[in-house]
Tab-separated table of C-alpha atoms in Angstrom:
chain	number	residue	atom	x	y	z
A	1	MET	CA	18.803	91.851	17.545
A	2	THR	CA	16.301	88.664	17.087
A	3	THR	CA	17.405	86.294	14.545
A	4	HIS	CA	14.726	83.761	13.736
A	5	THR	CA	14.481	80.958	10.662
A	6	CYS	CA	11.565	81.807	8.358
A	7	THR	CA	8.638	79.588	7.899
A	8	SER	CA	9.187	78.843	4.420
A	9	ARG	CA	10.935	75.159	3.432
A	10	ARG	CA	12.356	75.508	7.064
A	11	HIS	CA	15.257	77.712	6.309
A	12	LEU	CA	16.618	80.857	7.676
A	13	LEU	CA	15.200	83.221	4.602
A	14	ALA	CA	15.873	86.867	5.432
A	15	ALA	CA	16.121	86.724	8.880
A	16	GLY	CA	19.288	89.308	8.987
A	17	LEU	CA	17.061	91.616	7.219
A	18	ALA	CA	14.174	91.092	9.652
A	19	GLY	CA	16.779	91.626	12.199
A	20	ALA	CA	17.811	95.143	10.472
A	21	GLY	CA	14.609	96.488	10.183
A	22	LEU	CA	13.852	96.328	14.513
A	23	ALA	CA	17.088	97.934	14.462
A	24	ALA	CA	16.606	100.171	12.051
A	25	ALA	CA	13.316	100.954	13.819
A	26	GLY	CA	15.026	102.204	16.906
A	27	LEU	CA	15.449	98.554	18.917
A	28	ASP	CA	19.668	98.874	18.740
A	29	THR	CA	20.541	95.795	19.620
A	30	SER	CA	23.876	95.272	18.784
A	31	LEU	CA	25.389	96.854	21.872
A	32	ALA	CA	22.933	96.314	24.311
A	33	PHE	CA	24.910	93.600	26.241
A	34	ALA	CA	28.587	92.926	26.894
A	35	ALA	CA	29.596	89.087	25.848
A	36	ASP	CA	30.291	86.959	28.843
A	37	PRO	CA	33.014	84.412	27.467
A	38	GLY	CA	33.647	83.245	31.171
A	39	TYR	CA	29.967	81.823	31.697
A	40	ALA	CA	30.349	78.862	33.896
A	41	GLY	CA	26.594	77.910	34.251
A	42	ASP	CA	24.631	75.204	33.306
A	43	VAL	CA	22.696	75.439	30.079
A	44	LEU	CA	19.261	75.511	30.956
A	45	VAL	CA	16.353	73.682	28.921
A	46	LEU	CA	12.770	75.172	29.066
A	47	LEU	CA	10.488	72.493	27.736
A	48	SER	CA	7.126	73.868	27.447
A	49	LEU	CA	4.256	71.124	27.884
A	50	ARG	CA	1.788	72.970	26.282
A	51	GLY	CA	-2.039	72.322	26.055
A	52	GLY	CA	-2.277	71.911	29.854
A	53	PHE	CA	-0.165	68.934	30.968
A	54	ASP	CA	-2.129	66.671	33.820
A	55	GLY	CA	0.617	67.045	37.062
A	56	LEU	CA	-2.237	64.954	38.663
A	57	SER	CA	-1.510	61.567	36.321
A	58	ALA	CA	2.384	62.076	35.913
A	59	VAL	CA	3.034	62.407	39.540
A	60	VAL	CA	0.463	60.785	41.182
A	61	PRO	CA	-0.382	61.852	45.208
A	62	ALA	CA	-1.510	58.133	45.655
A	63	GLY	CA	-1.606	58.720	49.098
A	64	ASP	CA	-4.267	61.223	49.221
A	65	ALA	CA	-7.821	58.946	49.016
A	66	ALA	CA	-9.619	61.987	47.433
A	67	TYR	CA	-7.543	61.601	44.179
A	68	TYR	CA	-9.052	58.114	43.640
A	69	THR	CA	-12.719	59.512	44.616
A	70	ALA	CA	-12.340	62.269	41.712
A	71	ARG	CA	-11.317	60.024	39.024
A	72	PRO	CA	-12.538	56.533	39.120
A	73	GLY	CA	-12.240	55.721	35.503
A	74	ILE	CA	-8.986	57.370	35.074
A	75	ALA	CA	-6.317	57.372	37.864
A	76	VAL	CA	-3.688	55.546	38.279
A	77	GLN	CA	-3.771	52.465	40.221
A	78	LYS	CA	-1.185	52.234	43.111
A	79	SER	CA	-0.234	48.795	41.880
A	80	GLN	CA	0.843	50.512	38.577
A	81	LEU	CA	3.106	52.749	40.043
A	82	ILE	CA	6.621	53.451	39.816
A	83	GLY	CA	9.384	55.209	41.689
A	84	GLY	CA	6.757	55.809	45.101
A	85	ASP	CA	7.732	57.434	48.010
A	86	GLY	CA	4.946	55.877	50.071
A	87	PHE	CA	2.566	58.967	48.964
A	88	PHE	CA	3.490	59.904	45.882
A	89	GLY	CA	4.120	57.445	42.556
A	90	LEU	CA	5.401	58.151	39.115
A	91	HIS	CA	2.763	57.122	35.881
A	92	PRO	CA	3.937	53.602	34.412
A	93	ALA	CA	4.739	55.209	31.331
A	94	LEU	CA	7.440	57.386	32.866
A	95	ALA	CA	9.464	53.911	33.134
A	96	PRO	CA	11.969	55.433	30.734
A	97	LEU	CA	12.971	58.054	33.471
A	98	LEU	CA	13.098	55.532	36.028
A	99	PRO	CA	17.066	55.260	35.989
A	100	TYR	CA	17.247	58.683	36.414
A	101	TRP	CA	14.855	59.096	38.893
A	102	THR	CA	16.385	56.146	41.090
A	103	GLY	CA	20.410	57.748	40.154
A	104	GLY	CA	19.258	60.802	41.693
A	105	GLN	CA	19.235	63.207	38.765
A	106	LEU	CA	15.380	63.522	37.668
A	107	ALA	CA	12.482	65.287	40.782
A	108	ALA	CA	9.378	66.725	40.706
A	109	VAL	CA	8.010	69.973	42.561
A	110	HIS	CA	4.070	69.325	42.887
A	111	ALA	CA	1.219	71.815	43.467
A	112	VAL	CA	3.266	74.476	41.329
A	113	GLY	CA	1.836	76.973	39.143
A	114	GLN	CA	1.606	80.738	38.255
A	115	PRO	CA	-0.099	83.374	41.145
A	116	ALA	CA	-3.656	83.191	39.866
A	117	PRO	CA	-5.815	80.957	38.439
A	118	ASN	CA	-5.915	81.693	34.232
A	119	ARG	CA	-7.481	78.911	32.520
A	120	SER	CA	-7.193	80.423	28.726
A	121	HIS	CA	-4.541	79.067	27.092
A	122	PHE	CA	-3.272	81.988	25.023
A	123	SER	CA	-3.686	84.183	27.887
A	124	ALA	CA	-1.535	81.907	30.668
A	125	MET	CA	0.993	80.728	28.288
A	126	GLU	CA	1.537	84.595	27.934
A	127	GLU	CA	1.693	85.346	31.721
A	128	LEU	CA	3.647	82.235	31.998
A	129	GLU	CA	6.091	83.147	29.642
A	130	ARG	CA	6.470	86.986	30.456
A	131	ALA	CA	6.566	85.930	34.270
A	132	ALA	CA	6.339	89.212	35.395
A	133	PRO	CA	2.627	89.801	36.677
A	134	GLY	CA	1.597	93.749	37.714
A	135	THR	CA	4.479	95.240	36.053
A	136	SER	CA	4.639	97.035	32.666
A	137	LEU	CA	7.530	94.602	30.907
A	138	ARG	CA	6.383	93.200	27.733
A	139	THR	CA	9.799	90.785	27.145
A	140	GLY	CA	10.095	87.219	28.051
A	141	TRP	CA	11.641	85.973	31.483
A	142	LEU	CA	14.303	83.996	29.806
A	143	ASN	CA	15.823	87.144	27.465
A	144	ARG	CA	15.423	89.019	30.717
A	145	MET	CA	17.872	86.218	32.031
A	146	LEU	CA	20.025	86.532	28.843
A	147	GLY	CA	20.742	89.714	29.335
A	148	VAL	CA	21.653	89.644	33.189
A	149	ALA	CA	24.192	86.618	32.180
A	150	GLY	CA	25.589	88.797	29.425
A	151	SER	CA	24.562	86.770	26.311
A	152	ALA	CA	25.446	88.805	23.269
A	153	ASP	CA	25.436	86.003	20.371
A	154	PRO	CA	22.515	84.297	18.862
A	155	PHE	CA	23.482	80.783	19.396
A	156	GLN	CA	23.713	81.271	23.167
A	157	ALA	CA	19.886	80.883	22.924
A	158	ILE	CA	17.948	78.647	20.981
A	159	ALA	CA	13.903	77.959	20.173
A	160	MET	CA	14.502	74.671	18.735
A	161	GLY	CA	12.172	73.201	16.648
A	162	THR	CA	10.411	76.256	15.298
A	163	ALA	CA	10.754	78.889	13.437
A	164	ARG	CA	8.216	81.108	15.007
A	165	PRO	CA	9.708	83.734	17.634
A	166	ALA	CA	9.504	82.431	21.239
A	167	ARG	CA	7.570	84.410	23.578
A	168	VAL	CA	9.659	83.654	26.667
A	169	LEU	CA	12.416	84.613	24.401
A	170	ALA	CA	11.089	87.988	23.491
A	171	GLY	CA	13.306	91.027	24.088
A	172	PRO	CA	16.744	92.742	23.342
A	173	ALA	CA	18.821	89.646	23.799
A	174	PRO	CA	20.009	88.030	20.721
A	175	HIS	CA	18.553	84.593	19.742
A	176	LEU	CA	18.159	81.963	17.025
A	177	GLY	CA	14.710	79.978	16.095
A	178	LEU	CA	15.597	76.987	14.615
A	179	THR	CA	13.399	74.134	13.002
A	180	ALA	CA	16.528	72.120	12.972
A	181	VAL	CA	20.225	72.439	13.169
A	182	ASP	CA	20.716	71.544	9.446
A	183	ASP	CA	18.175	73.916	8.227
A	184	LEU	CA	20.447	76.975	9.225
A	185	GLN	CA	20.902	78.327	5.606
A	186	LEU	CA	19.275	80.825	3.600
A	187	THR	CA	17.199	79.498	0.822
A	188	GLY	CA	19.329	79.465	-2.468
A	189	ASP	CA	23.151	79.867	-0.943
A	190	GLN	CA	25.168	78.046	-3.071
A	191	ALA	CA	28.809	77.857	-3.966
A	192	ASP	CA	27.915	79.788	-7.259
A	193	ARG	CA	25.189	82.180	-5.674
A	194	PRO	CA	26.953	83.201	-2.139
A	195	ILE	CA	24.366	85.293	-0.624
A	196	ALA	CA	25.754	85.226	2.617
A	197	ALA	CA	28.747	86.849	1.273
A	198	THR	CA	27.234	89.295	-0.722
A	199	MET	CA	24.572	90.259	2.550
A	200	ALA	CA	28.131	90.725	4.464
A	201	ALA	CA	29.732	92.585	1.613
A	202	LEU	CA	26.172	94.803	1.450
A	203	TYR	CA	26.292	95.902	5.368
A	204	ALA	CA	30.249	96.155	5.731
A	205	GLY	CA	29.665	99.921	5.617
A	206	ALA	CA	26.805	99.989	7.413
A	207	PRO	CA	26.463	102.005	10.697
A	208	PRO	CA	26.885	99.626	13.855
A	209	ALA	CA	23.145	98.695	14.565
A	210	LEU	CA	22.856	97.315	11.217
A	211	ALA	CA	26.126	96.149	10.385
A	212	GLY	CA	26.359	94.111	13.974
A	213	THR	CA	23.143	92.695	12.902
A	214	ALA	CA	24.215	91.282	9.469
A	215	ALA	CA	27.662	90.497	11.230
A	216	GLN	CA	25.420	87.916	13.316
A	217	LEU	CA	23.545	86.537	10.853
A	218	THR	CA	26.598	85.696	8.680
A	219	ALA	CA	28.315	84.379	11.698
A	220	ALA	CA	25.729	82.045	12.481
A	221	LEU	CA	25.150	80.867	8.930
A	222	THR	CA	28.943	80.086	8.763
A	223	ARG	CA	28.500	77.900	11.915
A	224	GLY	CA	25.356	76.491	10.779
A	225	ALA	CA	27.482	75.200	7.546
A	226	SER	CA	30.522	73.933	9.668
A	227	LEU	CA	27.710	71.902	12.166
A	228	ARG	CA	26.283	70.069	8.734
A	229	LYS	CA	29.223	69.174	7.556
A	230	ALA	CA	30.264	67.834	10.733
A	231	GLY	CA	27.532	65.705	11.028
A	232	TYR	CA	25.812	64.236	14.023
A	233	THR	CA	25.661	60.747	15.790
A	234	PRO	CA	24.259	60.278	19.461
A	235	ALA	CA	26.247	58.703	22.160
A	236	ASN	CA	25.941	56.485	24.570
A	237	GLY	CA	23.361	54.563	22.329
A	238	ALA	CA	20.873	57.020	22.560
A	239	ALA	CA	17.877	56.230	20.531
A	240	TYR	CA	15.557	58.961	20.380
A	241	PRO	CA	12.228	58.840	18.808
A	242	ASN	CA	11.104	59.373	15.384
A	243	THR	CA	8.975	62.733	16.969
A	244	GLU	CA	9.186	66.759	16.612
A	245	LEU	CA	10.108	66.279	20.430
A	246	GLY	CA	12.744	63.739	19.924
A	247	ALA	CA	14.484	65.730	17.096
A	248	ALA	CA	14.464	68.645	18.692
A	249	LEU	CA	15.861	67.625	21.878
A	250	ARG	CA	18.412	65.460	19.941
A	251	ASP	CA	19.273	68.921	18.215
A	252	VAL	CA	19.782	70.868	21.358
A	253	ALA	CA	22.365	67.940	22.810
A	254	ARG	CA	24.207	68.153	19.382
A	255	LEU	CA	24.782	72.222	20.354
A	256	ILE	CA	25.318	71.460	23.731
A	257	LYS	CA	28.126	69.044	22.942
A	258	SER	CA	29.395	71.162	19.825
A	259	GLY	CA	31.109	73.875	21.923
A	260	THR	CA	28.652	76.700	20.577
A	261	GLY	CA	28.360	78.562	23.604
A	262	LEU	CA	24.582	77.304	24.263
A	263	MET	CA	23.432	79.193	27.719
A	264	SER	CA	19.681	78.296	27.066
A	265	ALA	CA	17.040	76.317	24.881
A	266	THR	CA	13.420	76.312	24.433
A	267	VAL	CA	11.570	72.985	23.194
A	268	ASP	CA	8.011	72.767	22.725
A	269	SER	CA	5.866	69.785	23.341
A	270	GLY	CA	2.545	69.366	22.517
A	271	ASP	CA	-0.964	67.646	22.789
A	272	TRP	CA	-1.626	67.723	26.535
A	273	ASP	CA	-5.169	69.221	26.138
A	274	MET	CA	-6.822	66.249	27.069
A	275	HIS	CA	-10.807	67.211	27.742
A	276	GLU	CA	-11.621	63.822	26.492
A	277	ASN	CA	-10.678	59.875	26.430
A	278	LEU	CA	-7.343	60.585	28.618
A	279	GLY	CA	-7.770	56.841	29.446
A	280	PRO	CA	-6.293	54.407	32.367
A	281	ALA	CA	-2.383	53.575	32.661
A	282	THR	CA	-2.616	51.112	30.040
A	283	PRO	CA	-0.495	51.437	26.470
A	284	GLY	CA	-2.873	52.450	23.699
A	285	ARG	CA	-4.450	55.036	25.532
A	286	ARG	CA	-4.140	58.900	25.396
A	287	MET	CA	-2.162	60.440	28.405
A	288	PHE	CA	0.017	56.653	28.738
A	289	ASP	CA	1.073	57.340	25.155
A	290	GLN	CA	1.886	60.393	25.485
A	291	LEU	CA	4.196	60.153	28.612
A	292	LYS	CA	5.708	57.263	27.203
A	293	ALA	CA	6.645	59.468	23.987
A	294	LEU	CA	8.246	62.494	26.666
A	295	ALA	CA	9.896	60.179	28.920
A	296	THR	CA	11.299	57.898	25.932
A	297	ALA	CA	12.640	61.838	24.452
A	298	LEU	CA	14.319	62.689	27.621
A	299	ALA	CA	15.612	59.580	28.209
A	300	ALA	CA	17.678	59.757	25.062
A	301	PHE	CA	18.657	63.240	25.603
A	302	ALA	CA	19.927	62.598	29.072
A	303	ALA	CA	21.531	59.224	27.583
A	304	ASP	CA	23.076	61.207	24.900
A	305	LEU	CA	24.641	63.560	27.361
A	306	GLY	CA	26.241	61.105	29.348
A	307	PRO	CA	27.131	61.953	33.132
A	308	ASP	CA	29.465	64.568	32.137
A	309	GLY	CA	27.478	66.183	29.733
A	310	LEU	CA	24.598	66.113	31.947
A	311	ARG	CA	26.468	67.714	34.922
A	312	ARG	CA	26.547	70.963	32.802
A	313	VAL	CA	22.791	70.544	31.946
A	314	THR	CA	19.514	71.822	34.060
A	315	LEU	CA	16.167	70.685	31.928
A	316	VAL	CA	12.909	72.030	33.370
A	317	THR	CA	9.493	71.395	32.463
A	318	VAL	CA	6.583	74.063	32.259
A	319	SER	CA	2.923	73.794	31.466
A	320	GLU	CA	0.670	76.743	31.220
A	321	PHE	CA	-1.661	75.632	33.845
A	322	GLY	CA	-2.654	71.924	35.307
A	323	ARG	CA	-6.069	70.073	34.802
A	324	ARG	CA	-9.218	69.933	37.040
A	325	VAL	CA	-8.904	67.433	39.981
A	326	THR	CA	-12.215	65.595	38.850
A	327	GLN	CA	-12.938	63.823	35.932
A	328	ASN	CA	-15.126	65.279	33.352
A	329	GLY	CA	-18.058	63.345	31.103
A	330	SER	CA	-16.069	62.790	28.205
A	331	GLY	CA	-13.257	60.936	30.311
A	332	GLY	CA	-11.030	63.810	30.689
A	333	LEU	CA	-10.010	66.760	32.526
A	334	ASP	CA	-10.910	70.485	31.685
A	335	HIS	CA	-8.666	73.451	32.404
A	336	GLY	CA	-7.608	73.482	35.997
A	337	TYR	CA	-4.715	75.351	38.317
A	338	GLY	CA	-2.099	73.823	40.015
A	339	ASN	CA	0.552	71.456	38.700
A	340	ALA	CA	3.685	69.392	38.633
A	341	MET	CA	6.924	70.318	37.179
A	342	PHE	CA	10.031	67.881	36.266
A	343	VAL	CA	13.763	68.771	36.798
A	344	LEU	CA	16.394	66.479	35.010
A	345	GLY	CA	20.133	66.886	35.278
A	346	GLY	CA	23.314	66.021	36.657
A	347	ASN	CA	23.055	68.185	39.751
A	348	VAL	CA	19.581	67.859	40.500
A	349	LYS	CA	18.601	66.227	43.990
A	350	GLY	CA	16.768	63.619	42.410
A	351	GLY	CA	14.681	60.683	43.586
A	352	LYS	CA	11.623	62.879	44.747
A	353	VAL	CA	8.874	65.567	44.807
A	354	TYR	CA	9.204	68.598	45.995
A	355	GLY	CA	6.930	71.412	47.324
A	356	ARG	CA	4.377	71.399	50.135
A	357	TRP	CA	1.201	69.351	49.240
A	358	PRO	CA	-2.067	71.146	49.955
A	359	GLY	CA	-4.597	68.119	49.842
A	360	LEU	CA	-7.796	67.280	47.244
A	361	THR	CA	-10.384	67.132	49.492
A	362	THR	CA	-13.167	69.708	48.284
A	363	ALA	CA	-12.419	72.231	51.216
A	364	GLN	CA	-8.379	72.225	50.314
A	365	LEU	CA	-9.101	72.897	46.492
A	366	ARG	CA	-9.115	76.370	44.764
A	367	ASP	CA	-12.168	76.275	42.790
A	368	GLY	CA	-12.189	72.650	42.239
A	369	ASP	CA	-8.286	72.501	41.384
A	370	LEU	CA	-5.233	71.743	43.127
A	371	ALA	CA	-4.205	74.913	44.747
A	372	VAL	CA	-0.842	76.190	44.418
A	373	THR	CA	1.630	76.395	47.358
A	374	THR	CA	4.775	77.228	45.122
A	375	ASP	CA	5.009	79.768	42.498
A	376	TYR	CA	6.973	78.207	39.289
A	377	ARG	CA	9.124	81.644	39.160
A	378	ALA	CA	10.547	80.760	42.675
A	379	VAL	CA	11.471	77.307	41.451
A	380	ILE	CA	12.958	78.532	38.086
A	381	GLY	CA	14.652	81.449	40.467
A	382	GLU	CA	16.904	78.447	42.808
A	383	ILE	CA	17.760	77.006	39.873
A	384	LEU	CA	19.050	80.395	37.930
A	385	ARG	CA	21.299	81.355	41.125
A	386	ALA	CA	22.621	78.069	41.996
A	387	ARG	CA	23.337	76.692	38.647
A	388	CYS	CA	23.624	79.348	36.375
A	389	GLY	CA	24.894	81.858	38.349
A	390	VAL	CA	22.500	84.513	38.515
A	391	GLY	CA	22.838	86.700	41.453
A	392	ASP	CA	20.297	89.681	40.354
A	393	LEU	CA	17.166	87.568	40.095
A	394	ALA	CA	14.996	90.918	40.486
A	395	GLY	CA	16.277	91.353	36.904
A	396	VAL	CA	14.205	88.116	35.948
A	397	PHE	CA	11.613	87.505	37.889
A	398	PRO	CA	10.869	90.729	39.781
A	399	GLY	CA	8.874	90.956	43.279
A	400	VAL	CA	10.230	86.846	43.499
A	401	ALA	CA	11.968	85.079	45.667
A	402	ALA	CA	14.299	81.967	44.940
A	403	SER	CA	12.967	78.831	46.356
A	404	SER	CA	14.629	77.099	48.976
A	405	LEU	CA	13.435	73.780	48.253
A	406	GLY	CA	16.830	72.759	47.737
A	407	ILE	CA	16.722	70.880	44.635
A	408	VAL	CA	19.622	71.149	43.002
A	409	SER	CA	22.930	71.495	44.150
A	410	ALA	CA	24.993	74.775	44.278
A	411	ARG	CA	28.084	75.284	42.201
């Protein structure tokens, strides 16, 4: 069963009926998985940087002279870099995250990406989230991970900040799509018009496939009402930016700390498709401001969780592809291939850049792009195995072995 919020007025309108329709059509999901109340793995937070994130701007290969040759107008100068290791350095706009980098809770993986180049936003994101090239699988990899882990409660997997079905969560394991925690209610459900109670009564004598779907919906609504009543104030002085990403991460932290049993959450951050006017690394320029907004939201999320909370969370960033190595005539970057991922968490072995660097000279590029030396699925697979207790990685990423980067400590 899949339960989603509807796009109308940011509420969970008729979600249970949509789920029941799926079950009635033959997708019986109410009995597909046995709940695992003993799950002790990390909460996996997947942050999708949509549009094609430029990892070469965020994690700068300053020790590769070809980087500066290829980007005379937009390269980040060595004197501006922070958190450097002699070869790589971070973009100065990521300064809000520097304490987590130097403190060992934030790391990066470079020259990472999909098995083959794909410069189409739609199909590249489709393949990124399906993560099973060469197979007939149509489910999303995160839904497969939930199935392997034994998820049976919609509150264990949340697509936060959107009412649209999340492709990476497509499949039989139940999950919720929420625009916001406080919006988890049926439109018009009031004390004198108890729609949820009416639905519960309506499906009380229904077959298990239908009754189970309705029960999951009404239970989610009850939990949503409890969360709204409790309210939420971020801890440890965390100041989330007034952005969609800030609001989504605030709600993810809220769910993690509320004891709802969250296993995984997905969050989107858009507007990374910078074909023009990417700009130098100074405030007021497009890439600088976008990276600063990202870093500010992530730093607030980490601060809100606090050291103890962060030890139970691993956040990883992905994007459908990277950008070209050479800047274009509009001061921007066209669609490319290899990229960088960030990994944030209390058990991350941070403060360094992982992966094998392929180089940026013409002979080292893949059709003008940064070559991929590490499959993004292998990185996530290492995290799933070490931090989430997923032993059967083939059930999540068929044909892919976990990387041996050592980017996280094993439980």
